[in-house]
Short mmCIF file of C-alpha atoms in Angstrom, two decimals:
data_model
loop_
_atom_site.label_atom_id
_atom_site.label_comp_id
_atom_site.label_asym_id
_atom_site.label_seq_id
_atom_site.Cartn_x
_atom_site.Cartn_y
_atom_site.Cartn_z
CA UNK F 1 0.00 0.00 0.00
CA UNK F 2 2.45 2.65 1.19
CA UNK F 3 1.83 6.04 -0.34
CA UNK F 4 -0.82 4.69 -2.68
CA UNK F 5 -3.55 4.43 -0.06
CA UNK F 6 -5.45 7.30 1.43
CA UNK F 7 -6.00 7.18 5.17
CA UNK F 8 -9.59 6.48 6.09
CA UNK F 9 -11.43 8.89 8.38
CA UNK F 10 -12.17 7.39 11.78
CA UNK F 11 -15.89 7.88 11.23
CA UNK F 12 -17.25 8.04 7.75
CA UNK F 13 -20.77 8.91 6.66
CA UNK F 14 -20.87 7.28 3.28
CA UNK F 15 -23.53 8.38 2.86
CA UNK F 16 -30.11 -7.99 -29.33
CA UNK F 17 -32.18 -6.04 -30.67
CA UNK F 18 -35.02 -8.26 -32.09
CA UNK F 19 -34.21 -9.43 -35.56
CA UNK F 20 -36.97 -8.66 -38.07
CA UNK F 21 -37.31 -10.28 -41.48
CA UNK F 22 -39.71 -8.86 -44.07
CA UNK F 23 -40.83 -11.42 -46.65
CA UNK F 24 -42.74 -10.22 -49.68
CA UNK F 25 -43.29 -11.49 -53.23
CA UNK F 26 -43.25 -9.09 -56.18
CA UNK F 27 -47.02 -9.42 -56.58
CA UNK F 28 -47.80 -10.24 -52.92
CA UNK F 29 -50.55 -8.25 -51.30
CA UNK F 30 -49.69 -9.32 -47.73
CA UNK F 31 -46.54 -8.44 -45.80
CA UNK F 32 -45.28 -10.72 -43.01
CA UNK F 33 -43.23 -9.54 -40.09
CA UNK F 34 -41.14 -12.28 -38.51
CA UNK F 35 -39.24 -11.80 -35.28
CA UNK F 36 -36.31 -14.05 -34.48
CA UNK F 37 -35.79 -14.61 -30.76
CA UNK F 38 -32.50 -13.74 -29.12
CA UNK F 39 -31.00 -14.63 -25.78
CA UNK F 40 -31.29 -11.09 -24.44
CA UNK F 41 -32.48 -7.69 -25.52
CA UNK F 42 -30.75 -4.62 -24.15
CA UNK F 43 -32.21 -3.41 -20.86
CA UNK F 44 -32.50 0.27 -20.04
CA UNK F 45 -31.90 0.25 -16.28
CA UNK F 46 -28.86 -0.87 -14.30
CA UNK F 47 -30.60 -3.46 -12.15
CA UNK F 48 -32.41 -5.09 -15.08
CA UNK F 49 -29.22 -5.13 -17.16
CA UNK F 50 -27.26 -6.77 -14.33
CA UNK F 51 -30.02 -9.32 -13.72
CA UNK F 52 -29.54 -10.68 -17.26
CA UNK F 53 -26.30 -12.31 -16.06
CA UNK F 54 -27.72 -13.30 -12.66
CA UNK F 55 -26.12 -10.37 -10.84
CA UNK F 56 -27.44 -7.30 -9.08
CA UNK F 57 -26.65 -3.61 -9.31
CA UNK F 58 -27.36 -1.81 -6.07
CA UNK F 59 -26.91 1.43 -4.18
CA UNK F 60 -26.52 2.74 -0.66
CA UNK F 61 -29.67 4.39 0.71
CA UNK F 62 -29.98 6.93 3.51
CA UNK F 63 -33.26 6.93 5.44
CA UNK F 64 -33.26 10.72 5.69
CA UNK F 65 -33.49 11.05 1.90
CA UNK F 66 -36.46 8.78 1.35
CA UNK F 67 -38.65 11.87 1.26
CA UNK F 68 -36.77 13.23 -1.76
CA UNK F 69 -38.78 12.20 -4.83
CA UNK F 70 -35.86 12.66 -7.24
CA UNK F 71 -33.67 10.47 -5.04
CA UNK F 72 -36.23 7.72 -4.59
CA UNK F 73 -37.30 7.91 -8.23
CA UNK F 74 -33.78 7.12 -9.43
CA UNK F 75 -33.20 4.50 -6.74
CA UNK F 76 -36.49 2.74 -7.41
CA UNK F 77 -36.01 2.73 -11.19
CA UNK F 78 -32.33 1.81 -11.49
CA UNK F 79 -31.28 -0.52 -8.68
CA UNK F 80 -32.28 -3.98 -7.48
CA UNK F 81 -30.22 -4.21 -4.28
CA UNK F 82 -30.08 -1.81 -1.35
CA UNK F 83 -27.54 -1.29 1.43
CA UNK F 84 -28.34 0.94 4.38
CA UNK F 85 -25.69 3.64 4.37
CA UNK F 86 -25.45 4.05 8.16
CA UNK F 87 -28.70 2.81 9.63
CA UNK F 88 -27.68 -0.81 10.29
CA UNK F 89 -24.36 0.06 11.88
CA UNK F 90 -23.71 -0.52 15.57
CA UNK F 91 -24.35 2.98 16.90
CA UNK F 92 -27.65 3.19 15.02
CA UNK F 93 -29.08 -0.21 15.99
CA UNK F 94 -27.91 -0.53 19.62
CA UNK F 95 -27.46 3.00 21.01
CA UNK F 96 -27.70 1.67 24.57
CA UNK F 97 -26.47 -1.77 25.58
CA UNK F 98 -29.21 -4.32 25.14
CA UNK F 99 -31.65 -1.68 23.83
CA UNK F 100 -32.06 -2.05 20.08
CA UNK F 101 -33.53 0.60 17.80
CA UNK F 102 -34.38 -0.48 14.24
CA UNK F 103 -36.65 2.42 13.26
CA UNK F 104 -34.42 3.94 10.56
CA UNK F 105 -33.02 0.59 9.46
CA UNK F 106 -36.56 -0.77 9.10
CA UNK F 107 -37.58 2.29 7.11
CA UNK F 108 -34.92 1.46 4.52
CA UNK F 109 -35.66 -2.27 4.61
CA UNK F 110 -39.40 -1.70 4.15
CA UNK F 111 -38.88 0.78 1.30
CA UNK F 112 -36.56 -1.70 -0.44
CA UNK F 113 -38.97 -4.63 -0.14
CA UNK F 114 -41.97 -2.55 -1.19
CA UNK F 115 -40.03 -1.57 -4.31
CA UNK F 116 -39.00 -5.14 -5.16
CA UNK F 117 -35.38 -4.99 -4.01
CA UNK F 118 -33.17 -7.21 -1.89
CA UNK F 119 -31.11 -5.90 1.00
CA UNK F 120 -27.47 -6.22 2.05
CA UNK F 121 -26.80 -5.83 5.77
CA UNK F 122 -23.99 -3.44 6.71
CA UNK F 123 -22.34 -3.96 9.24
CA UNK F 124 -22.26 -6.08 12.42
CA UNK F 125 -18.73 -5.77 13.83
CA UNK F 126 -16.53 -2.76 13.14
CA UNK F 127 -13.93 -0.71 14.97
CA UNK F 128 -15.73 2.53 13.98
CA UNK F 129 -19.18 3.99 14.61
CA UNK F 130 -19.49 2.17 17.92
CA UNK F 131 -21.77 3.74 20.51
CA UNK F 132 -20.09 5.25 23.56
CA UNK F 133 -21.03 2.37 25.81
CA UNK F 134 -19.23 -0.10 23.54
CA UNK F 135 -16.18 2.11 23.19
CA UNK F 136 -15.78 2.03 26.98
CA UNK F 137 -15.61 -1.78 27.10
CA UNK F 138 -12.62 -4.06 26.67
CA UNK F 139 -11.57 -7.68 26.96
CA UNK F 140 -14.22 -10.33 27.62
CA UNK F 141 -16.95 -7.71 28.23
CA UNK F 142 -16.43 -6.24 24.77
CA UNK F 143 -16.27 -9.69 23.22
CA UNK F 144 -19.61 -10.62 24.76
CA UNK F 145 -21.11 -7.30 23.69
CA UNK F 146 -20.05 -8.01 20.11
CA UNK F 147 -21.66 -11.46 20.24
CA UNK F 148 -24.86 -10.08 21.76
CA UNK F 149 -25.05 -7.34 19.14
CA UNK F 150 -24.68 -9.78 16.25
CA UNK F 151 -27.36 -12.03 17.74
CA UNK F 152 -29.74 -9.14 18.40
CA UNK F 153 -29.53 -7.56 14.95
CA UNK F 154 -29.56 -10.83 13.02
CA UNK F 155 -32.54 -12.10 15.02
CA UNK F 156 -34.53 -9.01 14.00
CA UNK F 157 -33.74 -9.54 10.31
CA UNK F 158 -33.54 -13.33 10.28
CA UNK F 159 -34.32 -14.72 6.83
CA UNK F 160 -34.68 -11.24 5.35
CA UNK F 161 -31.14 -10.17 4.45
CA UNK F 162 -29.34 -11.49 1.35
CA UNK F 163 -25.80 -10.78 2.58
CA UNK F 164 -24.34 -9.48 5.82
CA UNK F 165 -21.06 -7.64 6.15
CA UNK F 166 -20.26 -9.48 9.36
CA UNK F 167 -16.88 -7.83 9.89
CA UNK F 168 -15.79 -4.56 8.36
CA UNK F 169 -12.29 -3.12 7.89
CA UNK F 170 -10.30 -5.28 10.28
CA UNK F 171 -6.96 -5.05 8.46
CA UNK F 172 -4.39 -2.30 8.75
CA UNK F 173 -3.42 0.16 6.06
CA UNK F 174 0.19 0.15 4.95
CA UNK F 175 2.64 -2.60 4.20
CA UNK F 176 2.27 -4.93 7.19
CA UNK F 177 -0.56 -7.07 5.84
CA UNK F 178 -1.66 -7.47 9.45
CA UNK F 179 -4.71 -6.71 11.53
CA UNK F 180 -5.77 -3.20 12.46
CA UNK F 181 -5.16 -2.31 16.10
CA UNK F 182 -8.64 -1.82 17.54
CA UNK F 183 -10.56 -2.53 20.71
CA UNK F 184 -12.07 -5.59 19.02
CA UNK F 185 -8.66 -6.87 17.92
CA UNK F 186 -7.41 -6.50 21.48
CA UNK F 187 -10.07 -8.96 22.68
CA UNK F 188 -8.04 -11.68 20.94
CA UNK F 189 -7.00 -12.60 17.43
CA UNK F 190 -9.93 -15.01 17.09
CA UNK F 191 -12.54 -12.23 17.26
CA UNK F 192 -13.28 -12.31 13.51
CA UNK F 193 -13.75 -16.08 13.55
CA UNK F 194 -16.05 -15.78 16.56
CA UNK F 195 -18.08 -13.12 14.78
CA UNK F 196 -18.60 -15.35 11.73
CA UNK F 197 -19.48 -18.43 13.77
CA UNK F 198 -21.95 -16.37 15.81
CA UNK F 199 -23.52 -14.97 12.64
CA UNK F 200 -23.95 -18.41 11.05
CA UNK F 201 -25.69 -19.70 14.17
CA UNK F 202 -27.95 -16.63 14.20
CA UNK F 203 -29.10 -16.89 10.57
CA UNK F 204 -28.03 -19.77 8.36
CA UNK F 205 -29.82 -18.32 5.30
CA UNK F 206 -27.70 -15.18 4.84
CA UNK F 207 -24.40 -15.03 3.01
CA UNK F 208 -21.70 -13.95 5.47
CA UNK F 209 -19.12 -11.51 4.13
CA UNK F 210 -15.89 -9.87 5.16
CA UNK F 211 -15.77 -6.30 3.80
CA UNK F 212 -12.81 -3.94 3.40
CA UNK F 213 -11.29 -1.10 1.37
CA UNK F 214 -7.93 -0.96 -0.43
CA UNK F 215 -7.88 -4.73 -0.99
CA UNK F 216 -8.60 -4.48 -4.73
CA UNK F 217 -4.95 -4.38 -5.88
CA UNK F 218 -3.53 -7.92 -5.84
CA UNK F 219 -0.01 -6.67 -5.17
CA UNK F 220 -0.80 -4.80 -1.95
CA UNK F 221 0.06 -6.25 1.44
CA UNK F 222 -3.40 -5.57 2.84
CA UNK F 223 -4.97 -7.62 0.03
CA UNK F 224 -2.63 -10.50 0.77
CA UNK F 225 -3.42 -10.29 4.48
CA UNK F 226 -7.15 -10.65 3.87
CA UNK F 227 -6.54 -13.39 1.26
CA UNK F 228 -4.51 -15.39 3.78
CA UNK F 229 -7.22 -15.02 6.43
CA UNK F 230 -9.94 -16.21 4.04
CA UNK F 231 -7.78 -19.14 2.91
CA UNK F 232 -7.22 -20.09 6.55
CA UNK F 233 -10.92 -19.79 7.36
CA UNK F 234 -11.92 -21.98 4.42
CA UNK F 235 -9.32 -24.60 5.36
CA UNK F 236 -10.70 -24.79 8.92
CA UNK F 237 -14.39 -24.60 8.16
CA UNK F 238 -15.00 -21.09 9.49
CA UNK F 239 -18.33 -20.06 7.87
CA UNK F 240 -17.31 -17.27 5.50
CA UNK F 241 -19.30 -17.09 2.24
CA UNK F 242 -18.12 -13.95 0.52
CA UNK F 243 -15.64 -11.09 0.45
CA UNK F 244 -16.74 -7.51 -0.20
CA UNK F 245 -14.41 -5.16 -2.06
CA UNK F 246 -15.46 -1.61 -1.24
CA UNK F 247 -13.73 -0.19 -4.34
CA UNK F 248 -13.38 3.46 -3.42
CA UNK F 249 -11.05 4.36 -6.30
CA UNK F 250 -9.27 7.70 -6.26
CA UNK F 251 -5.85 9.27 -6.81
CA UNK F 252 -4.53 7.78 -3.57
CA UNK F 253 -5.99 4.33 -4.20
CA UNK F 254 -6.37 4.03 -7.98
CA UNK F 255 -8.03 1.28 -9.99
CA UNK F 256 -5.54 -1.28 -11.27
CA UNK F 257 -6.25 -3.79 -14.02
CA UNK F 258 -5.17 -6.60 -11.69
CA UNK F 259 -8.46 -6.14 -9.81
CA UNK F 260 -9.85 -8.96 -11.95
CA UNK F 261 -6.99 -11.18 -10.82
CA UNK F 262 -7.84 -10.32 -7.22
CA UNK F 263 -11.49 -11.27 -7.69
CA UNK F 264 -10.51 -14.51 -9.45
CA UNK F 265 -8.02 -15.48 -6.78
CA UNK F 266 -10.45 -14.94 -3.91
CA UNK F 267 -13.16 -16.84 -5.81
CA UNK F 268 -10.69 -19.71 -6.23
CA UNK F 269 -10.72 -20.08 -2.44
CA UNK F 270 -14.39 -21.05 -2.62
CA UNK F 271 -16.03 -17.76 -1.66
CA UNK F 272 -18.28 -15.39 -3.57
CA UNK F 273 -17.06 -11.87 -4.21
CA UNK F 274 -18.96 -8.59 -4.42
CA UNK F 275 -18.17 -4.96 -5.17
CA UNK F 276 -19.84 -3.31 -2.23
CA UNK F 277 -19.24 0.47 -2.07
CA UNK F 278 -18.12 1.56 -5.53
CA UNK F 279 -17.27 5.17 -6.27
CA UNK F 280 -14.60 6.53 -8.62
CA UNK F 281 -13.07 9.97 -8.34
CA UNK F 282 -14.18 11.98 -11.37
CA UNK F 283 -16.48 9.12 -12.45
CA UNK F 284 -14.27 7.99 -15.33
CA UNK F 285 -16.54 6.20 -17.81
CA UNK F 286 -13.79 3.81 -18.87
CA UNK F 287 -12.86 2.90 -15.29
CA UNK F 288 -16.47 2.28 -14.37
CA UNK F 289 -16.79 -0.02 -17.42
CA UNK F 290 -13.59 -1.83 -16.45
CA UNK F 291 -14.88 -2.52 -12.95
CA UNK F 292 -18.17 -3.85 -14.30
CA UNK F 293 -16.36 -6.08 -16.79
CA UNK F 294 -14.12 -7.39 -14.02
CA UNK F 295 -17.18 -8.52 -12.09
CA UNK F 296 -18.80 -10.00 -15.21
CA UNK F 297 -15.61 -11.98 -15.91
CA UNK F 298 -15.80 -13.83 -12.58
CA UNK F 299 -18.73 -16.20 -12.21
CA UNK F 300 -18.72 -15.88 -8.42
CA UNK F 301 -19.06 -12.10 -8.50
CA UNK F 302 -22.53 -11.57 -7.06
CA UNK F 303 -22.97 -7.96 -8.10
CA UNK F 304 -22.05 -4.32 -7.69
CA UNK F 305 -23.21 -1.64 -5.28
CA UNK F 306 -22.43 2.05 -5.80
CA UNK F 307 -22.08 4.09 -2.61
CA UNK F 308 -24.86 6.59 -3.18
CA UNK F 309 -27.32 7.71 -5.82
CA UNK F 310 -26.28 11.21 -6.95
CA UNK F 311 -22.96 13.01 -6.54
CA UNK F 312 -24.57 15.21 -3.91
CA UNK F 313 -25.43 12.09 -1.87
CA UNK F 314 -21.85 10.81 -1.84
CA UNK F 315 -19.62 10.88 1.23
CA UNK F 316 -17.03 12.19 -1.25
CA UNK F 317 -19.30 14.64 -3.05
CA UNK F 318 -16.38 16.92 -3.91
CA UNK F 319 -14.96 14.16 -6.13
CA UNK F 320 -18.18 13.77 -8.22
CA UNK F 321 -17.70 9.99 -8.06
CA UNK F 322 -21.13 8.54 -8.88
CA UNK F 323 -23.31 7.80 -11.93
CA UNK F 324 -25.80 10.67 -11.53
CA UNK F 325 -24.95 14.34 -11.11
CA UNK F 326 -26.27 16.55 -8.32
CA UNK F 327 -29.52 17.10 -10.20
CA UNK F 328 -30.08 13.42 -10.87
CA UNK F 329 -29.01 13.49 -14.52
CA UNK F 330 -27.25 10.45 -15.98
CA UNK F 331 -23.52 10.99 -16.51
CA UNK F 332 -21.38 9.41 -19.24
CA UNK F 333 -20.26 6.80 -16.71
CA UNK F 334 -23.87 5.66 -16.43
CA UNK F 335 -23.98 4.86 -20.14
CA UNK F 336 -20.66 2.99 -19.99
CA UNK F 337 -21.90 0.87 -17.08
CA UNK F 338 -25.24 0.12 -18.74
CA UNK F 339 -23.53 -0.82 -22.00
CA UNK F 340 -21.06 -3.08 -20.18
CA UNK F 341 -23.87 -4.84 -18.32
CA UNK F 342 -25.88 -5.35 -21.51
CA UNK F 343 -22.84 -6.53 -23.47
CA UNK F 344 -22.08 -9.01 -20.70
CA UNK F 345 -25.65 -10.31 -20.46
CA UNK F 346 -25.71 -14.06 -20.08
CA UNK F 347 -21.97 -14.17 -19.43
CA UNK F 348 -21.42 -16.60 -16.62
CA UNK F 349 -17.80 -15.61 -16.19
CA UNK F 350 -14.40 -15.90 -17.71
CA UNK F 351 -13.58 -19.46 -18.77
CA UNK F 352 -10.42 -19.10 -16.73
CA UNK F 353 -12.40 -18.33 -13.60
CA UNK F 354 -12.31 -21.38 -11.33
CA UNK F 355 -15.90 -20.80 -10.37
CA UNK F 356 -17.05 -21.77 -13.84
CA UNK F 357 -18.35 -25.35 -14.00
CA UNK F 358 -16.75 -25.92 -17.39
CA UNK F 359 -13.20 -25.45 -16.14
CA UNK F 360 -10.72 -28.26 -16.58
CA UNK F 361 -10.55 -30.99 -19.15
CA UNK F 362 -8.79 -28.96 -21.86
CA UNK F 363 -5.56 -30.43 -23.13
CA UNK F 364 -3.06 -29.82 -25.88
CA UNK F 365 -0.18 -27.53 -26.68
CA UNK F 366 0.29 -24.23 -24.87
CA UNK F 367 1.30 -21.91 -27.70
CA UNK F 368 2.67 -18.40 -27.41
CA UNK F 369 0.86 -15.71 -29.40
CA UNK F 370 4.00 -13.74 -30.23
CA UNK F 371 6.34 -16.64 -30.91
CA UNK F 372 4.01 -19.28 -32.35
CA UNK F 373 6.12 -21.74 -30.36
CA UNK F 374 5.03 -24.11 -27.63
CA UNK F 375 5.79 -24.46 -23.93
CA UNK F 376 8.26 -27.34 -23.90
CA UNK F 377 10.08 -29.43 -21.31
CA UNK F 378 13.68 -29.60 -22.61
CA UNK F 379 14.87 -33.03 -23.73
CA UNK F 380 11.62 -34.57 -22.43
CA UNK F 381 13.05 -34.40 -18.92
CA UNK F 382 10.89 -35.57 -16.05
CA UNK F 383 13.13 -34.20 -13.30
CA UNK F 384 11.65 -31.82 -10.74
CA UNK F 385 13.00 -28.31 -11.21
CA UNK F 386 13.50 -28.54 -14.97
CA UNK F 387 12.92 -25.07 -16.42
CA UNK F 388 10.46 -24.97 -19.32
CA UNK F 389 11.15 -23.15 -22.59
CA UNK F 390 9.67 -22.10 -25.91
CA UNK F 391 10.32 -24.56 -28.73
CA UNK F 392 8.96 -25.45 -32.17
CA UNK F 393 5.62 -27.17 -31.70
CA UNK F 394 5.52 -30.94 -32.22
CA UNK F 395 3.35 -33.83 -31.12
CA UNK F 396 5.63 -35.11 -28.34
CA UNK F 397 4.38 -35.67 -24.81
CA UNK F 398 6.74 -33.02 -23.38
CA UNK F 399 4.53 -30.36 -25.03
CA UNK F 400 1.16 -31.80 -24.12
CA UNK F 401 -0.47 -30.01 -21.20
CA UNK F 402 -3.73 -30.87 -19.47
CA UNK F 403 -5.73 -28.34 -17.49
CA UNK F 404 -7.31 -29.89 -14.41
CA UNK F 405 -10.41 -28.74 -12.55
CA UNK F 406 -8.10 -27.58 -9.76
CA UNK F 407 -6.38 -25.16 -12.12
CA UNK F 408 -3.18 -27.16 -12.64
CA UNK F 409 -1.42 -27.51 -15.99
CA UNK F 410 -0.09 -31.08 -16.04
CA UNK F 411 2.45 -32.73 -18.30
CA UNK F 412 3.23 -36.47 -18.33
CA UNK F 413 0.18 -36.88 -16.06
CA UNK F 414 1.98 -36.24 -12.78
CA UNK F 415 4.15 -33.16 -13.26
CA UNK F 416 2.79 -29.64 -12.93
CA UNK F 417 3.72 -26.28 -14.36
CA UNK F 418 5.22 -24.74 -11.25
CA UNK F 419 6.31 -21.23 -10.26
CA UNK F 420 9.53 -21.31 -8.24
CA UNK F 421 8.66 -17.97 -6.59
CA UNK F 422 6.10 -15.19 -6.47
CA UNK F 423 8.02 -12.16 -7.77
CA UNK F 424 8.92 -10.81 -11.18
CA UNK F 425 11.49 -13.09 -12.79
CA UNK F 426 10.51 -16.22 -10.86
CA UNK F 427 11.47 -19.33 -12.81
CA UNK F 428 8.77 -21.51 -14.41
CA UNK F 429 9.56 -25.22 -14.12
CA UNK F 430 7.98 -28.63 -13.84
CA UNK F 431 7.55 -30.20 -10.44
CA UNK F 432 5.66 -33.13 -8.97
CA UNK F 433 2.03 -32.06 -8.49
CA UNK F 434 1.18 -31.42 -4.85
CA UNK F 435 -1.76 -29.01 -4.92
CA UNK F 436 0.03 -25.79 -4.04
CA UNK F 437 -1.22 -22.43 -5.28
CA UNK F 438 2.09 -21.96 -7.11
CA UNK F 439 0.93 -24.82 -9.37
CA UNK F 440 -2.47 -23.32 -10.15
CA UNK F 441 -3.17 -21.04 -13.09
CA UNK F 442 -5.99 -18.94 -14.54
CA UNK F 443 -6.40 -19.28 -18.32
CA UNK F 444 -8.17 -16.02 -19.11
CA UNK F 445 -10.17 -15.01 -22.16
CA UNK F 446 -7.61 -12.34 -23.07
CA UNK F 447 -4.98 -15.09 -23.48
CA UNK F 448 -3.12 -14.38 -20.26
CA UNK F 449 -2.14 -17.24 -17.95
CA UNK F 450 -2.03 -15.92 -14.39
CA UNK F 451 -0.54 -17.64 -11.36
CA UNK F 452 -3.01 -18.02 -8.48
CA UNK F 453 -0.39 -17.48 -5.80
CA UNK F 454 1.46 -14.59 -7.38
CA UNK F 455 -1.15 -12.84 -9.51
CA UNK F 456 1.59 -12.46 -12.14
CA UNK F 457 1.54 -13.57 -15.76
CA UNK F 458 3.29 -16.41 -17.58
CA UNK F 459 5.88 -14.48 -19.61
CA UNK F 460 8.48 -15.27 -22.28
CA UNK F 461 11.69 -13.73 -20.90
CA UNK F 462 12.77 -10.55 -22.66
CA UNK F 463 9.80 -10.87 -25.03
CA UNK F 464 11.87 -13.58 -26.71
CA UNK F 465 10.39 -15.69 -29.47
CA UNK F 466 13.19 -18.12 -30.35
CA UNK F 467 13.76 -21.74 -29.47
CA UNK F 468 15.12 -22.05 -25.96
CA UNK F 469 13.55 -18.85 -24.60
CA UNK F 470 12.92 -19.34 -20.90
CA UNK F 471 9.64 -18.57 -19.17
CA UNK F 472 9.09 -16.57 -16.00
CA UNK F 473 6.49 -14.82 -13.89
CA UNK F 474 6.11 -11.13 -14.64
CA UNK F 475 3.65 -8.31 -14.05
CA UNK F 476 0.83 -8.53 -16.56
CA UNK F 477 1.18 -6.12 -19.46
CA UNK F 478 -1.02 -7.63 -22.17
CA UNK F 479 1.96 -8.14 -24.47
CA UNK F 480 2.09 -10.90 -27.04
CA UNK F 481 4.80 -12.63 -24.99
CA UNK F 482 2.16 -13.04 -22.25
CA UNK F 483 -0.67 -14.37 -24.40
CA UNK F 484 -1.18 -18.10 -24.85
CA UNK F 485 -3.63 -20.59 -26.28
CA UNK F 486 -4.25 -24.15 -25.10
CA UNK F 487 -5.45 -26.29 -27.98
CA UNK F 488 -5.09 -29.79 -29.35
#
């Protein structure tokens, strides 16, 4: 992260076309109009366009603005998922210990349901926006208060909430990749696990999410910290169902094209992913489209929520970061998002996304786009640690790779394409298959082959194209030396 991430304020108030054939004879007196069915016709609202691919497009709603007809008109027309901006947070729902107040939260929930929308719950356990009574607690008392709060809120909304942000923003900014120092963290390192287990027991029907900001860039330490926690939770059966990427993109925390890699890598752990609080400084139309396409490329991406309706409703209103201007007019970013959603209609995800049921089973030569040569094990060696190379394509077994459902690329049946490290320049070799993430790869629709562990691309060293050119891991650039095809 370092200088790329903006510090977060302690308390934030975020706030086909139908085909028509005309048949007529020269002397015919009757004209026939024939319509050919298509899989999807373009939708004209964000929620309907997203629903074509089984996703949602939502917004944050503030209860105090439900009396604004322009605000509610846009929200009702455009979105099919709602998140309460502040009204389901700790200070709003339990202002006094054991005394719950759901009046404003219920106002949003009821408006959403009456207008045919689902609701995301935000948030149950967070270091910020705690009421004074909770801030004064520590140790076992605070731990019990957290448990009681989760049980109280989830009991009120049991069976009614699609997803809950169980824990919010528990990892530190900067380069440590560790937990944030907070009163909840000081109750013991297991507090997040306890929160998720409590939430599952309270409502087994809701998806349980971890939610955070500045975890979109795969190369950042904070992203890796959260990834490692989720991997650990999945390995031990801790009930985590999804990860929320807030996606507040700005000059201090800019969008990076490796966001798709991040989403794919988290999905590979067996969790759903969601973009939960999207806003983009200046509302770049191209960046908005990129984010939407990233979600559409990953089958386990549930949907996208923008953090507010109009620019004037945004917690960062000075950055004009949303899809509607202060007066409720559609901005160019709106059109780019709608077009991306319609163009992606029916897309279940990138074939390289491990969440896709069709993954695995492909086999053949792995051929470089720039070189026209194949990934080859020199001299048909079977020794662990043998570096692979580019070589003229032939029909020998040392060039025949099989993609498994686990994401491996196998040669000889029992050797895997293996990354000997995680940084730029790491050697690519064969090694006995053992299931490690350094032996798992994403074969993406753009031709890139991305390592699960590293997030880096399979690369022909020095953009070489000749026989004997070695392969390595390197930051993804989209170059021809990083594009590959697997075919018989």
